[in-house]
Short mmCIF file of C-alpha atoms and ligand atoms in Angstrom, two decimals:
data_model
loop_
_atom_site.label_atom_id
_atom_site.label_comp_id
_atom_site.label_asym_id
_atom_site.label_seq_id
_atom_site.Cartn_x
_atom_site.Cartn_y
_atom_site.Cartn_z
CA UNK A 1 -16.56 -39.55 -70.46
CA UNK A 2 -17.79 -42.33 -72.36
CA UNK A 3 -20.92 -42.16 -73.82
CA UNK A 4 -24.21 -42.87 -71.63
CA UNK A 5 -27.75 -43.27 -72.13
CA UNK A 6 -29.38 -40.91 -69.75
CA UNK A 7 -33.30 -40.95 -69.46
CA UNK A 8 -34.78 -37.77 -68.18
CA UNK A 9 -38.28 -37.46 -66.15
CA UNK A 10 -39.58 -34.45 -66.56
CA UNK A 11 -37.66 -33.60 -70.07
CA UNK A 12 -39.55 -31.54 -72.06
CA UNK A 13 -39.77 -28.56 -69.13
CA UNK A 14 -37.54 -25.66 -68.66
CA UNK A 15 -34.35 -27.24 -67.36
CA UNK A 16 -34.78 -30.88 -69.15
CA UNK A 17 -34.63 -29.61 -72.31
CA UNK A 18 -31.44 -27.45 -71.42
CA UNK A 19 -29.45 -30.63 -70.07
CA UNK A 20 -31.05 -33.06 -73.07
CA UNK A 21 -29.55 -30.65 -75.06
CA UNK A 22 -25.91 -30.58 -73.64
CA UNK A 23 -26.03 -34.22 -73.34
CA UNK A 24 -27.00 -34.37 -77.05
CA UNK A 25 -23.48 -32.23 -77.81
CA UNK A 26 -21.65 -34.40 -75.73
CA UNK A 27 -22.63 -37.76 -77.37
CA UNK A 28 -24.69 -39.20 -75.33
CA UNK A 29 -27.68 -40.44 -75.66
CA UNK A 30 -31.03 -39.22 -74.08
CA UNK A 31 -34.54 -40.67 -73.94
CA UNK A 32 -37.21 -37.95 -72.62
CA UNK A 33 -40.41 -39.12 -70.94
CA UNK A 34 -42.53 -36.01 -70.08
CA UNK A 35 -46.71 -36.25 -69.86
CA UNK A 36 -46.34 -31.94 -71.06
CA UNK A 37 -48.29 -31.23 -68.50
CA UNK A 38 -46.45 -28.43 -67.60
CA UNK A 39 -43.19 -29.02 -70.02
CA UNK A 40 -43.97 -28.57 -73.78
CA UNK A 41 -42.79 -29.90 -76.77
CA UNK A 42 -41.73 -27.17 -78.43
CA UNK A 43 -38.44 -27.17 -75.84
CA UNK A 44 -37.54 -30.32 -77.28
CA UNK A 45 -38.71 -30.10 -81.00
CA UNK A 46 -34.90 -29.70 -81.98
CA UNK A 47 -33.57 -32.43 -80.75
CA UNK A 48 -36.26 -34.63 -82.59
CA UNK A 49 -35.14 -36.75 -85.37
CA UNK A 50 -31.45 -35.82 -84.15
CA UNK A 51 -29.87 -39.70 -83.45
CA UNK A 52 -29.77 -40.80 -80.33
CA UNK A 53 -32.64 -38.31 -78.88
CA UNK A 54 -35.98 -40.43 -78.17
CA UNK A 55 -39.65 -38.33 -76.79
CA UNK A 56 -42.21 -40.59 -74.73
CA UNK A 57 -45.12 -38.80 -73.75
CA UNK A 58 -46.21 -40.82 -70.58
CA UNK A 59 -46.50 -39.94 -67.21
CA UNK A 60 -43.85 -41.58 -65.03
CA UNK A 61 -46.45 -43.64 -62.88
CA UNK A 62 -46.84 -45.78 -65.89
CA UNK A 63 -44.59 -48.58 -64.33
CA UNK A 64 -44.52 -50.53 -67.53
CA UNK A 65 -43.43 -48.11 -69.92
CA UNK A 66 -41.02 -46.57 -67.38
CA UNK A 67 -39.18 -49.96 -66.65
CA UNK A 68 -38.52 -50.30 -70.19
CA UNK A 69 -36.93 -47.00 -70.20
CA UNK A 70 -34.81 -47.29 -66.85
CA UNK A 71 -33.66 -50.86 -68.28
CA UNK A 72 -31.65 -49.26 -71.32
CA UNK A 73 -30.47 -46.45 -68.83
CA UNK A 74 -27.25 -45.94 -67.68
CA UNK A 75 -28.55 -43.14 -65.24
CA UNK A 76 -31.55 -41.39 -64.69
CA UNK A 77 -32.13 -37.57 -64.06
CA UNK A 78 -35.50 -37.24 -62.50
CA UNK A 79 -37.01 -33.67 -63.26
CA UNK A 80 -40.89 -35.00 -63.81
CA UNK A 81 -42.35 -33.09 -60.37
CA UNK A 82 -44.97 -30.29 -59.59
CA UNK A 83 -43.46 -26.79 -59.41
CA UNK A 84 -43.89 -23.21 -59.15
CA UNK A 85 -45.28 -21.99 -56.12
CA UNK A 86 -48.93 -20.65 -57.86
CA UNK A 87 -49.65 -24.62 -59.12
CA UNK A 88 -48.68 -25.77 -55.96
CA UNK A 89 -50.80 -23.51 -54.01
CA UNK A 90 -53.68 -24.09 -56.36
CA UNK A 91 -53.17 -27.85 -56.60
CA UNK A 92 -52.09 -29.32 -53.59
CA UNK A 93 -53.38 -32.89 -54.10
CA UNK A 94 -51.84 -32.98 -57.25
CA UNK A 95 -48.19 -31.56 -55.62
CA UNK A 96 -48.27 -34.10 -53.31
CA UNK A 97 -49.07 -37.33 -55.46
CA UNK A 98 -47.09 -36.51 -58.51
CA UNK A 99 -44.13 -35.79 -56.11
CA UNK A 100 -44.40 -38.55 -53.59
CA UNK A 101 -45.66 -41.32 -55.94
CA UNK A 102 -43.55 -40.02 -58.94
CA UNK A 103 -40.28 -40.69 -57.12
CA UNK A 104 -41.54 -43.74 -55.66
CA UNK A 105 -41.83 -45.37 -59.10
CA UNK A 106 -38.50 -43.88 -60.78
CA UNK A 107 -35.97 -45.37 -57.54
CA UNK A 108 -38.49 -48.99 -57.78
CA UNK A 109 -37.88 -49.20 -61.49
CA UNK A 110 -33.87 -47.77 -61.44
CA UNK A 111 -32.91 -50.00 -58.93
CA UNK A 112 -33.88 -53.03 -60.57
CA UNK A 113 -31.07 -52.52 -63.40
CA UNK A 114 -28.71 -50.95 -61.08
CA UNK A 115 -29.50 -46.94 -62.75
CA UNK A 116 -27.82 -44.21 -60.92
CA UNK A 117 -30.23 -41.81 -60.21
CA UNK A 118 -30.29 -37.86 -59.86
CA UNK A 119 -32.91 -36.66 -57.94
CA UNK A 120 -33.79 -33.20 -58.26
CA UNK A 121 -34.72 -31.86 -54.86
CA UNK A 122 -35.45 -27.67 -53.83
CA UNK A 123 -33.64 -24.78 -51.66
CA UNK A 124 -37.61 -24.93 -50.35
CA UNK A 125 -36.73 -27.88 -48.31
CA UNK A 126 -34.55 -25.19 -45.97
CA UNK A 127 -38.15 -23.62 -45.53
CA UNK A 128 -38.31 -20.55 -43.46
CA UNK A 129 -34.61 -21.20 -41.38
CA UNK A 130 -33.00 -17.54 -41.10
CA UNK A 131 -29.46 -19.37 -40.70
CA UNK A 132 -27.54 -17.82 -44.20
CA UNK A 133 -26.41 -19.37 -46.48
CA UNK A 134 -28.07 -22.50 -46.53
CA UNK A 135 -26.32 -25.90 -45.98
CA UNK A 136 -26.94 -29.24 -46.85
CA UNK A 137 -26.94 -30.35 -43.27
CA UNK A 138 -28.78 -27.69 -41.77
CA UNK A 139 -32.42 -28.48 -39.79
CA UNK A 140 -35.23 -27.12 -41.85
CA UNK A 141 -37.73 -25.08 -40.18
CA UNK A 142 -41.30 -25.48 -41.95
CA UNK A 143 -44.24 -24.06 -41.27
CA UNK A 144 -47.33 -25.44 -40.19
CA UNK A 145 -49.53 -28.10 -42.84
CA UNK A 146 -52.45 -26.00 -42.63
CA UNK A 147 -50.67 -23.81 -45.05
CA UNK A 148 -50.60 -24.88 -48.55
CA UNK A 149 -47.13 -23.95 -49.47
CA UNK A 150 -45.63 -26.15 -47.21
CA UNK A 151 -46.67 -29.05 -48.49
CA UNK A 152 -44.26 -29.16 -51.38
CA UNK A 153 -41.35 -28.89 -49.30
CA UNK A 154 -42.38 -31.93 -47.42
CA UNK A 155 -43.33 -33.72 -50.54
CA UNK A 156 -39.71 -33.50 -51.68
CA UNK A 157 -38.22 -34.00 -48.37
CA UNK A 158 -40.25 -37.67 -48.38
CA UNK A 159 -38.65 -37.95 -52.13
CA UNK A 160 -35.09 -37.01 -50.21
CA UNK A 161 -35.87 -39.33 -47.31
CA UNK A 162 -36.43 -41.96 -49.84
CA UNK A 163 -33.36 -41.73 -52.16
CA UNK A 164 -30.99 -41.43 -49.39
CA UNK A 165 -33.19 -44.87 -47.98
CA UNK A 166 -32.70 -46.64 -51.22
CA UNK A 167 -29.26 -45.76 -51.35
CA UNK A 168 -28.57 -46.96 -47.43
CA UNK A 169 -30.71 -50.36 -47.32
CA UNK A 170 -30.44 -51.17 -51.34
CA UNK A 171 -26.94 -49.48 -52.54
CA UNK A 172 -28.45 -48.13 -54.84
CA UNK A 173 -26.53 -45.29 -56.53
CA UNK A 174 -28.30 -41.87 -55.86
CA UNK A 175 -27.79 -38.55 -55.37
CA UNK A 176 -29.75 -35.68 -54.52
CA UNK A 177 -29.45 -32.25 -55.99
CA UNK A 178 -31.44 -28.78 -53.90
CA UNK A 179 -31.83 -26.29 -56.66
CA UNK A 180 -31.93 -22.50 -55.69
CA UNK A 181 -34.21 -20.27 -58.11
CA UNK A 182 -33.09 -21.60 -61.88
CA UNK A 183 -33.82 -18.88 -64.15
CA UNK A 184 -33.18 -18.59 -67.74
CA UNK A 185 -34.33 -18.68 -71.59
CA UNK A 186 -37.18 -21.02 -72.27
CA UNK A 187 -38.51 -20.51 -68.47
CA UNK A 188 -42.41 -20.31 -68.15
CA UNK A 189 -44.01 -17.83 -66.33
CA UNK A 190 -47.31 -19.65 -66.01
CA UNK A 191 -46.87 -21.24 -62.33
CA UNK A 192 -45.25 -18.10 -60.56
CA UNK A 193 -41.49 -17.77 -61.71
CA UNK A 194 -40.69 -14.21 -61.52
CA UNK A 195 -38.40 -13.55 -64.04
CA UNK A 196 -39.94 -14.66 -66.74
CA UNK A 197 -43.16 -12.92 -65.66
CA UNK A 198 -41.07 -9.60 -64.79
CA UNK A 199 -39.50 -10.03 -68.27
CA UNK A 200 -42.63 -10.14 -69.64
CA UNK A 201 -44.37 -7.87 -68.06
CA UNK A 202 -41.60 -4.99 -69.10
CA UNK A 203 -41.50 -5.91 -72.72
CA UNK A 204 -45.64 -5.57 -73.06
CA UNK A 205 -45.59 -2.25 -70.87
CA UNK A 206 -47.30 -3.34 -67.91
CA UNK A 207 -47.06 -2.82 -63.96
CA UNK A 208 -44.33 -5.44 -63.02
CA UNK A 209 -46.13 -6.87 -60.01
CA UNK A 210 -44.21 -7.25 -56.94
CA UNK A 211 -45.97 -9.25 -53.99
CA UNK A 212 -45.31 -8.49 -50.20
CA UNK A 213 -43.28 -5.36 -50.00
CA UNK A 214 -40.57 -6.81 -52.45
CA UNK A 215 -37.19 -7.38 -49.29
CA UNK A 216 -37.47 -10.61 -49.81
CA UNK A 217 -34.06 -11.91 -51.32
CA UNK A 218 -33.19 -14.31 -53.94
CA UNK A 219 -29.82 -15.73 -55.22
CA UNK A 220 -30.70 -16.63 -59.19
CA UNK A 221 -28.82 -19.55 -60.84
CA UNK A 222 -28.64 -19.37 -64.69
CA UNK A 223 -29.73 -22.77 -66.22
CA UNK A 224 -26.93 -23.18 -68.22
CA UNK A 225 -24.91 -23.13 -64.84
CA UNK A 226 -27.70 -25.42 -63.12
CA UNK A 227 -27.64 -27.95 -66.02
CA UNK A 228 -23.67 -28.74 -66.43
CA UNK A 229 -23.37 -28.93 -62.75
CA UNK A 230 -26.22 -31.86 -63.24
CA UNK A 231 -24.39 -33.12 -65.74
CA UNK A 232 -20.93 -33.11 -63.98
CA UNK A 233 -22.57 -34.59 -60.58
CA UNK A 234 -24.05 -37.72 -62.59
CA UNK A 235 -20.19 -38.83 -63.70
CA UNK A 236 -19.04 -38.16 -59.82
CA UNK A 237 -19.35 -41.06 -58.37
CA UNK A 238 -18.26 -39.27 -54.87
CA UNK A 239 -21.64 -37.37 -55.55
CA UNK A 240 -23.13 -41.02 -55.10
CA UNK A 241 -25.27 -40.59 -51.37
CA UNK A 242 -25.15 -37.28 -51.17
CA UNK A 243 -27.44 -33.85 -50.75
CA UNK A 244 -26.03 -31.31 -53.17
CA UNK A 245 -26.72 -27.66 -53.23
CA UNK A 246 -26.44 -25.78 -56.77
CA UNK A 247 -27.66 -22.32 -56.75
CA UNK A 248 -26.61 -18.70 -57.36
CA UNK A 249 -24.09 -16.29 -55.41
CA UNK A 250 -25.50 -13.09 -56.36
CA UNK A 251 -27.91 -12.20 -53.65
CA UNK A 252 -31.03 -9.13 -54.61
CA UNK A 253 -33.94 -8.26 -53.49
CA UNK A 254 -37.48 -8.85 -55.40
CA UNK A 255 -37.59 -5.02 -55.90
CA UNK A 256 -34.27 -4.34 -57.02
CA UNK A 257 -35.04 -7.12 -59.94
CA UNK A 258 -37.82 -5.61 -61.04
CA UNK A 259 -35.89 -2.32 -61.62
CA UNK A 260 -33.19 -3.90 -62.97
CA UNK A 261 -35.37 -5.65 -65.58
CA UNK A 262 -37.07 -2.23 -66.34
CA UNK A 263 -33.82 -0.58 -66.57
CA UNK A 264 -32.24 -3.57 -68.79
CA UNK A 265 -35.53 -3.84 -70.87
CA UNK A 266 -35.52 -0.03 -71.54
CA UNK A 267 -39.36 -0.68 -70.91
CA UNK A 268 -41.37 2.53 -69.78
CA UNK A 269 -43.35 0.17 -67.16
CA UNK A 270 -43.80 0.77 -63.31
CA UNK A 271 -43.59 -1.47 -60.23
CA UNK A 272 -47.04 -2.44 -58.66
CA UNK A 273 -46.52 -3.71 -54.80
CA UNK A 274 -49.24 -6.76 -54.51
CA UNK A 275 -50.22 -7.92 -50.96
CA UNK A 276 -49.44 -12.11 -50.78
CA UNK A 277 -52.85 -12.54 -49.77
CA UNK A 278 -53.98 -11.32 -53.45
CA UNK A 279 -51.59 -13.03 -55.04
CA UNK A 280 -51.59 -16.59 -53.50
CA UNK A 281 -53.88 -17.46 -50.65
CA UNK A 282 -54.74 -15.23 -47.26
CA UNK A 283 -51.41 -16.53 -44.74
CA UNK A 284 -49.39 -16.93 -47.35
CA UNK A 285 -45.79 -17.29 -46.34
CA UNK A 286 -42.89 -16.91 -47.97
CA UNK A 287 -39.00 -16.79 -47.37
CA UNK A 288 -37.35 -13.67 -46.29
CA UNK A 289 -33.88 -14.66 -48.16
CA UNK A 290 -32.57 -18.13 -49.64
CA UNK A 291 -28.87 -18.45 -50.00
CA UNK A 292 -27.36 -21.47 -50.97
CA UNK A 293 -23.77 -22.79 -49.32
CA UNK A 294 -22.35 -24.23 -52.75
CA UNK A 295 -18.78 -25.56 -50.71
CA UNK A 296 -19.57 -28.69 -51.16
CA UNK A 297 -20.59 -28.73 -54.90
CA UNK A 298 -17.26 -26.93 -55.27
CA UNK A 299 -15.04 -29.51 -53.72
CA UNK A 300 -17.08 -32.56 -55.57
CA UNK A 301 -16.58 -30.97 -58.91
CA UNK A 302 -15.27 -27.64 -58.16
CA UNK A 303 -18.01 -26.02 -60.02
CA UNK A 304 -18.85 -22.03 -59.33
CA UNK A 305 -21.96 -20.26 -61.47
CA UNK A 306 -20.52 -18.53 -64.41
CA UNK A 307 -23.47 -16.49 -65.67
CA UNK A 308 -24.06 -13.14 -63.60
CA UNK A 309 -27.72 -12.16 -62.97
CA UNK A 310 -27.61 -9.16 -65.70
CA UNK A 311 -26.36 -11.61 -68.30
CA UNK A 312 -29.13 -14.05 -66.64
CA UNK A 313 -31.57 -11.01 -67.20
CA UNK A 314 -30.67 -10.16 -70.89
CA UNK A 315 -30.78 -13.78 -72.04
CA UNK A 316 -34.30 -13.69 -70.87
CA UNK A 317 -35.06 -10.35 -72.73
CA UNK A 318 -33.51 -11.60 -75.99
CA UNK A 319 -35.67 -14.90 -75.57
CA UNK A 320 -38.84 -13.54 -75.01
CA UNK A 321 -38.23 -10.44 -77.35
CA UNK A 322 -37.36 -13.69 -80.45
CA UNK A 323 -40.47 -15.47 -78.97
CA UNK A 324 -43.33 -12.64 -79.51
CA UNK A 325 -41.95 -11.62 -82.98
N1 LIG B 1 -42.80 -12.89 -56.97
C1 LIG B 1 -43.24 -11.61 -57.30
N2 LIG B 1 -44.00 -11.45 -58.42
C2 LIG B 1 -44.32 -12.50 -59.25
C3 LIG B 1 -43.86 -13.79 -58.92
C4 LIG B 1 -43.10 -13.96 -57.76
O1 LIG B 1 -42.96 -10.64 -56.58
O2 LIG B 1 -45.00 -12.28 -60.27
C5 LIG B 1 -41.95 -13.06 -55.76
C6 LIG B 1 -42.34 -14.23 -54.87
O3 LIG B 1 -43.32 -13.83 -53.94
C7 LIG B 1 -41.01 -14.59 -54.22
C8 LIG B 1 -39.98 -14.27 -55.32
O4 LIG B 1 -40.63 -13.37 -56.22
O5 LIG B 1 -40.74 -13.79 -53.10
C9 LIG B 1 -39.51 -15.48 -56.09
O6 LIG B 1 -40.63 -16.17 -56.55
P1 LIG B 1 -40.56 -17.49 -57.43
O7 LIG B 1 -41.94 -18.05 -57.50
O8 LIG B 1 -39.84 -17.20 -58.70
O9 LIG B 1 -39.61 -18.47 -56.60
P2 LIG B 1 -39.61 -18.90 -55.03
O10 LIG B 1 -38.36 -18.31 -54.49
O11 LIG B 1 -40.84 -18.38 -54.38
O12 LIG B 1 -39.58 -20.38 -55.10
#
């Protein structure tokens, strides 16, 4: 592939940093605009200096600064959004404007110099459907507004609604990618994540705290999987127009990954069942299991996870273990 300048929202968090990184090693070149309010710098710090790596700190509703960036960008990865279930739930107004607004300004300013554009979408769109696994075409069954978590599933299903709009009426080249729980080294554990928090939890001795009664089922991706699948779908041009599911096919329930991260850890600590209305919000709802349908991603660039969840679970160990020394 020849070499690209790719300009990534959102870069300095968890799984911008990852792909700035591999798109570093491949030769291209990478402009980062991140406002670190929830990424930091200290995921990109290595690339700085490196040629052809570039930081902005900026939010992306700057218009100005960002249509200088889209215009010497080949294609842009939008990342720069409001996650983790605990900030959502605990800033909803917030969740909805840097979502909505945030997407609104990064298709405006890519389509004036013809940027493809990757938008990073959730499995949380699927909402509470019991149809498994998950597929991009399925009807989404959300609850109702008057609970909080919803509204970040419908702030990304307007940013959805809106790619696959510019792309119709415009052309413009955009894709749209659901990711199903990324996981990995470098993950926060600061807006609800749970393997980073289990992880942490084990290595400093303490209860790992489960919420609900700890059935609920999750299929991890590893963000080194997550990452070159982004990477791969932004030189597809079939992926051009299309909803794209990239998640994990390892399915295990919130309990058993607490034990296994005990067990893995060789920590001494014990699980702690917390009721959801202690750990969220009273009528907190959450999803029973999440499995993602990853034919299609397969047949566009016949891409399959290659990380299982214990070597998922041990690269977080050895990460957070190097971290606190
Ligand atoms: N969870 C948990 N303890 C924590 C954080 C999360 O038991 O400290 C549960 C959470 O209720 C959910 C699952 O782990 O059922 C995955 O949570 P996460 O926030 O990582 O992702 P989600 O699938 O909710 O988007």
């Amino acid at each position: 592939m020849a070499s690209q300048h790719y300009l990534i929202t959102g870069g300095a968090g968890f799984i911008g940093s990852h792909l700035a990184r591999n798109l570093l090693a491949d030769g291209h070149s990478v402009t980062v605009i991140d406002d670190l309010s929830t990424g930091c710098f200290e995921n990109i710090e290595p690339f700085v200096g490196q040629p052809g790596f570039r930081f902005v700190i900026d939010t992306i509703t700057n218009e100005t600064v960002l249509d200088r960036l889209a215009s010497e960008s080949q294609v842009v990865v939008h990342l720069a959004a409001a996650v983790g279930v605990q900030l959502i739930v605990e800033q909803p107004v917030h969740t909805i404007e840097t979502n909505v607004m945030g997407t609104e300004e990064v298709l405006k300013v890519a389509r004036r110099y013809r940027a493809k554009v990757l938008l990073a979408s959730t499995s949380e769109v699927y909402g509470k459907g019991s149809k498994i696994p998950f597929s991009e075409d399925d009807d989404v069954l959300l609850g109702p507004t008057v609970k909080t978590r919803w509204s970040y599933a419908v702030s990304k299903m307007v940013d959805e609604c809106l790619g696959l709009a510019y792309f119709r009426e415009h052309g413009q080249p955009v894709m749209i990618v659901r990711l199903f729980n990324t996981v990995g080294a470098g993950q926060t554990g600061r807006y609800g994540m749970v393997v980073p928090r289990f992880v942490r939890q084990a290595l400093a001795g303490e209860d790992l705290a489960v919420y609900g009664d700890g059935t609920q089922q999750r299929c991890f991706c590893d963000v080194r999987d997550t990452v070159r699948a982004l990477q791969q779908l932004t030189e597809k041009d079939e992926a051009v127009g299309e909803v794209i599911n990239i998640g994990g096919g390892e399915e295990i329930s919130i309990l058993q990954l607490a034990e296994r991260i005990i067990a893995r850890s060789g920590s001494s600590s014990k699980v702690r069942m917390v009721p959801y209305s202690e750990a969220y919000a009273p009528g907190f709802e959450d999803m029973q299991r999440r499995v993602p349908d990853t034919a299609k991603i397969q047949r566009l660039i016949g891409w399959t996870p290659r990380h299982a969840l214990d070597e998922i679970i041990d690269s977080v160990i050895a990460h957070e273990r190097a971290a606190s020394r």
